[in-house]
Amino acid sequence: MQIHHPTLEHLSDYASGSLRLSHALCIAAHVEYCSSCRQQVQKLSGLGGNILSEIDAKDSGEQLLPLKDRVMGQLDDLEASYADTATAIAASDQAAHSDRLIPKALRQFIPQDYDQLDWARVSPAIKITTLLKDKDGAQISLSRVRPGGRMPHHNHTGDELTVVLEGRFSDESGLYSKGDFVLRGANDNHRPTVTRDGECICLMVLDAPIEFTGWFTRLLNPLLKKNHAQS
């Protein structure tokens, strides 16, 4: 059941086409799992079309004020309905995506199966594969962690967007399951741990490399920065 979603602001930027490629890819993957977010994207797209149809190139700023107030009111209504509908339809989403299906948004990178990708082992429990580096410098990759595996404690030096594709993991902020969307900002510190009932595969977008904080793992930070720059 998806209980972690993008913000309404993220969905609005996605619906308007103003998100950069790497971030839009994560939203698109989540939206395939989440009916409530699909509905919000459709509503936001329709709202944008209505705005454009009402704006006249000759309208003055004062004439546009009532339109602005009406639009802001509709956004408030959308935000309220977003929270109400997310829980109500999550169970049906979980049933619809019970099989191991690759989101359509990722099939250009994963034509067949996750097993066919070129995975690099970074620890006994963790494997990583890089899908693409966006022109803005963001790294788009997949992580694959065995049941019960733990990532080392680390800080973020930029935003990290994560969508759970298979399995579940937890950190200091909660439990995340298939389809969940997670945003971590700069200076966030956490240690994700995969549940013991199955491996966990996640789509990750890193705007900047993470920094390990442990005594020994921090020795890997220069390698992480180099890999991020060369991906």
XYZ file of C-alpha atoms in Angstrom:
231
model
C 0.000 0.000 0.000
C 1.491 3.352 -1.047
C 1.492 5.869 1.787
C 4.376 8.067 0.659
C 3.700 10.374 -2.279
C 5.206 13.386 -4.056
C 3.983 16.772 -2.868
C 1.246 18.543 -4.785
C 3.909 21.018 -5.916
C 5.955 18.183 -7.428
C 2.883 16.804 -9.197
C 1.977 20.266 -10.471
C 5.459 20.747 -11.939
C 5.280 17.262 -13.460
C 1.853 17.925 -15.015
C 3.075 21.212 -16.494
C 6.221 19.603 -17.941
C 8.539 21.870 -15.978
C 10.376 19.135 -14.037
C 13.830 18.134 -15.223
C 14.177 14.705 -16.821
C 15.627 12.860 -13.823
C 12.959 14.048 -11.394
C 10.148 13.565 -13.900
C 11.258 9.955 -14.378
C 10.772 9.247 -10.668
C 7.359 10.908 -10.616
C 6.321 8.955 -13.736
C 7.380 5.664 -12.144
C 5.473 6.432 -8.936
C 2.365 7.549 -10.832
C 2.195 4.152 -12.543
C 1.776 2.542 -9.120
C -0.431 5.192 -7.543
C -3.999 5.889 -8.696
C -4.441 8.894 -6.415
C -1.425 10.656 -7.921
C -2.581 9.763 -11.442
C -5.894 11.426 -10.677
C -4.172 14.516 -9.326
C -1.942 14.783 -12.403
C -5.030 14.574 -14.630
C -6.797 17.251 -12.588
C -3.743 19.509 -12.612
C -3.331 19.088 -16.369
C -6.973 20.028 -16.864
C -6.615 23.009 -14.542
C -3.632 24.231 -16.545
C -5.597 23.973 -19.771
C -8.458 25.982 -18.286
C -6.066 28.692 -17.148
C -4.576 29.059 -20.613
C -7.993 29.219 -22.226
C -9.079 32.049 -19.918
C -5.996 34.219 -20.199
C -6.215 36.856 -22.900
C -3.001 38.451 -24.094
C -4.631 41.861 -23.659
C -5.737 41.321 -20.079
C -4.226 43.681 -17.541
C -2.736 42.575 -14.252
C -5.800 43.792 -12.358
C -8.125 41.819 -14.612
C -6.118 38.672 -13.951
C -6.387 38.931 -10.163
C -9.824 37.239 -9.923
C -8.507 34.414 -12.110
C -5.464 34.038 -9.869
C -7.652 33.863 -6.741
C -9.877 31.233 -8.353
C -6.897 29.134 -9.421
C -5.363 29.265 -5.935
C -8.695 28.180 -4.475
C -8.845 25.214 -6.851
C -5.301 24.234 -5.865
C -6.325 24.287 -2.208
C -9.275 22.027 -3.037
C -6.985 19.684 -4.957
C -4.567 19.471 -2.044
C -7.392 18.544 0.328
C -8.793 15.909 -2.021
C -5.295 14.525 -2.617
C -4.943 13.534 1.031
C -8.482 12.129 1.156
C -8.215 9.898 -1.910
C -4.682 8.535 -1.406
C -5.594 6.109 1.378
C -8.949 5.099 -0.095
C -7.557 3.608 -3.323
C -4.130 2.362 -2.209
C -5.340 -1.201 -1.590
C -6.510 -1.639 -5.188
C -3.141 -0.337 -6.428
C -1.329 -2.931 -4.345
C -3.346 -5.756 -5.885
C -2.890 -4.437 -9.416
C 0.902 -4.346 -9.033
C 1.424 -7.552 -7.066
C 3.407 -9.060 -9.949
C 6.970 -8.104 -10.755
C 6.371 -5.560 -13.504
C 8.834 -2.965 -14.717
C 7.221 0.503 -14.890
C 6.702 1.695 -18.467
C 8.729 4.822 -17.698
C 11.809 2.635 -17.145
C 11.486 0.176 -20.005
C 13.771 2.220 -22.241
C 16.532 1.383 -19.741
C 15.291 -2.068 -18.666
C 13.887 -3.807 -21.760
C 13.543 -7.284 -20.224
C 14.234 -7.868 -16.541
C 16.231 -6.479 -13.646
C 18.414 -9.594 -13.733
C 19.663 -8.662 -17.228
C 21.265 -5.421 -16.064
C 24.969 -4.935 -15.404
C 25.056 -4.785 -11.609
C 28.151 -3.670 -9.703
C 28.531 -5.077 -6.193
C 29.496 -2.386 -3.686
C 29.170 -4.568 -0.572
C 28.134 -8.151 0.237
C 24.513 -6.976 0.506
C 24.282 -4.141 -2.038
C 24.484 -3.907 -5.821
C 24.128 -0.770 -7.962
C 23.623 -0.122 -11.657
C 23.658 3.309 -13.311
C 20.964 3.879 -15.930
C 21.738 7.413 -17.054
C 23.352 10.675 -16.083
C 21.089 13.622 -16.810
C 22.543 16.694 -18.484
C 21.972 18.625 -15.254
C 24.426 16.309 -13.469
C 21.904 14.079 -11.690
C 22.666 10.364 -11.584
C 19.812 7.953 -12.308
C 20.461 4.466 -10.974
C 18.978 1.352 -9.395
C 19.965 -0.168 -6.075
C 19.430 -3.819 -5.248
C 19.771 -4.919 -1.611
C 19.374 -8.448 -0.324
C 16.858 -9.266 2.458
C 17.913 -7.733 5.753
C 20.698 -5.730 4.090
C 21.637 -2.305 5.447
C 23.100 0.737 3.781
C 25.839 2.503 5.750
C 24.937 5.725 7.564
C 25.254 8.597 5.104
C 24.497 12.265 4.511
C 23.030 13.795 1.402
C 24.793 16.672 -0.309
C 21.844 17.275 -2.638
C 18.322 15.971 -3.207
C 17.750 12.231 -3.503
C 14.505 10.932 -5.020
C 13.663 7.262 -4.504
C 10.851 5.053 -5.793
C 10.547 1.537 -4.390
C 10.188 -0.898 -7.301
C 10.356 -4.186 -5.379
C 10.362 -5.114 -1.704
C 10.434 -2.832 1.334
C 12.910 -0.874 3.413
C 12.818 1.298 6.493
C 14.831 4.134 7.974
C 14.534 6.584 10.841
C 11.456 8.157 9.224
C 9.321 5.120 8.466
C 8.647 2.043 6.329
C 8.553 2.253 2.535
C 6.884 -0.305 0.273
C 6.473 -0.971 -3.438
C 5.471 2.199 -5.284
C 6.349 4.599 -2.466
C 8.062 7.882 -3.338
C 10.720 9.203 -0.957
C 12.481 12.580 -1.052
C 15.605 13.292 0.970
C 17.148 16.750 0.980
C 20.666 18.046 1.475
C 22.065 17.320 4.955
C 19.529 14.538 5.630
C 21.179 11.625 7.430
C 19.734 8.113 7.483
C 20.476 4.405 7.282
C 18.026 2.424 5.114
C 17.470 -1.211 6.093
C 15.696 -3.743 3.882
C 13.071 -5.972 5.494
C 13.894 -9.668 5.799
C 10.971 -10.921 3.694
C 12.595 -10.177 0.321
C 15.165 -8.164 -1.601
C 14.546 -4.491 -2.335
C 15.063 -2.773 -5.683
C 14.792 1.012 -5.841
C 15.001 3.670 -8.510
C 17.231 6.464 -7.222
C 18.043 9.919 -8.525
C 20.968 11.674 -6.870
C 21.474 15.345 -7.645
C 24.831 15.090 -5.841
C 26.796 12.153 -4.381
C 26.056 10.879 -0.886
C 28.697 11.024 1.842
C 29.260 8.055 4.137
C 29.753 9.095 7.762
C 31.256 5.939 9.313
C 34.923 5.719 10.280
C 35.748 3.224 7.526
C 33.017 3.834 4.933
C 33.935 7.526 4.652
C 37.100 6.368 2.884
C 34.822 5.526 -0.049
C 33.556 9.113 -0.431
C 36.200 10.185 -2.999
C 35.262 7.122 -5.095
C 31.563 8.018 -4.863
C 32.250 11.549 -6.064
C 34.377 10.294 -8.943
C 31.761 7.742 -9.977
C 29.001 10.360 -9.837
C 30.981 12.697 -12.082
C 31.852 9.997 -14.619
C 28.543 8.118 -14.807
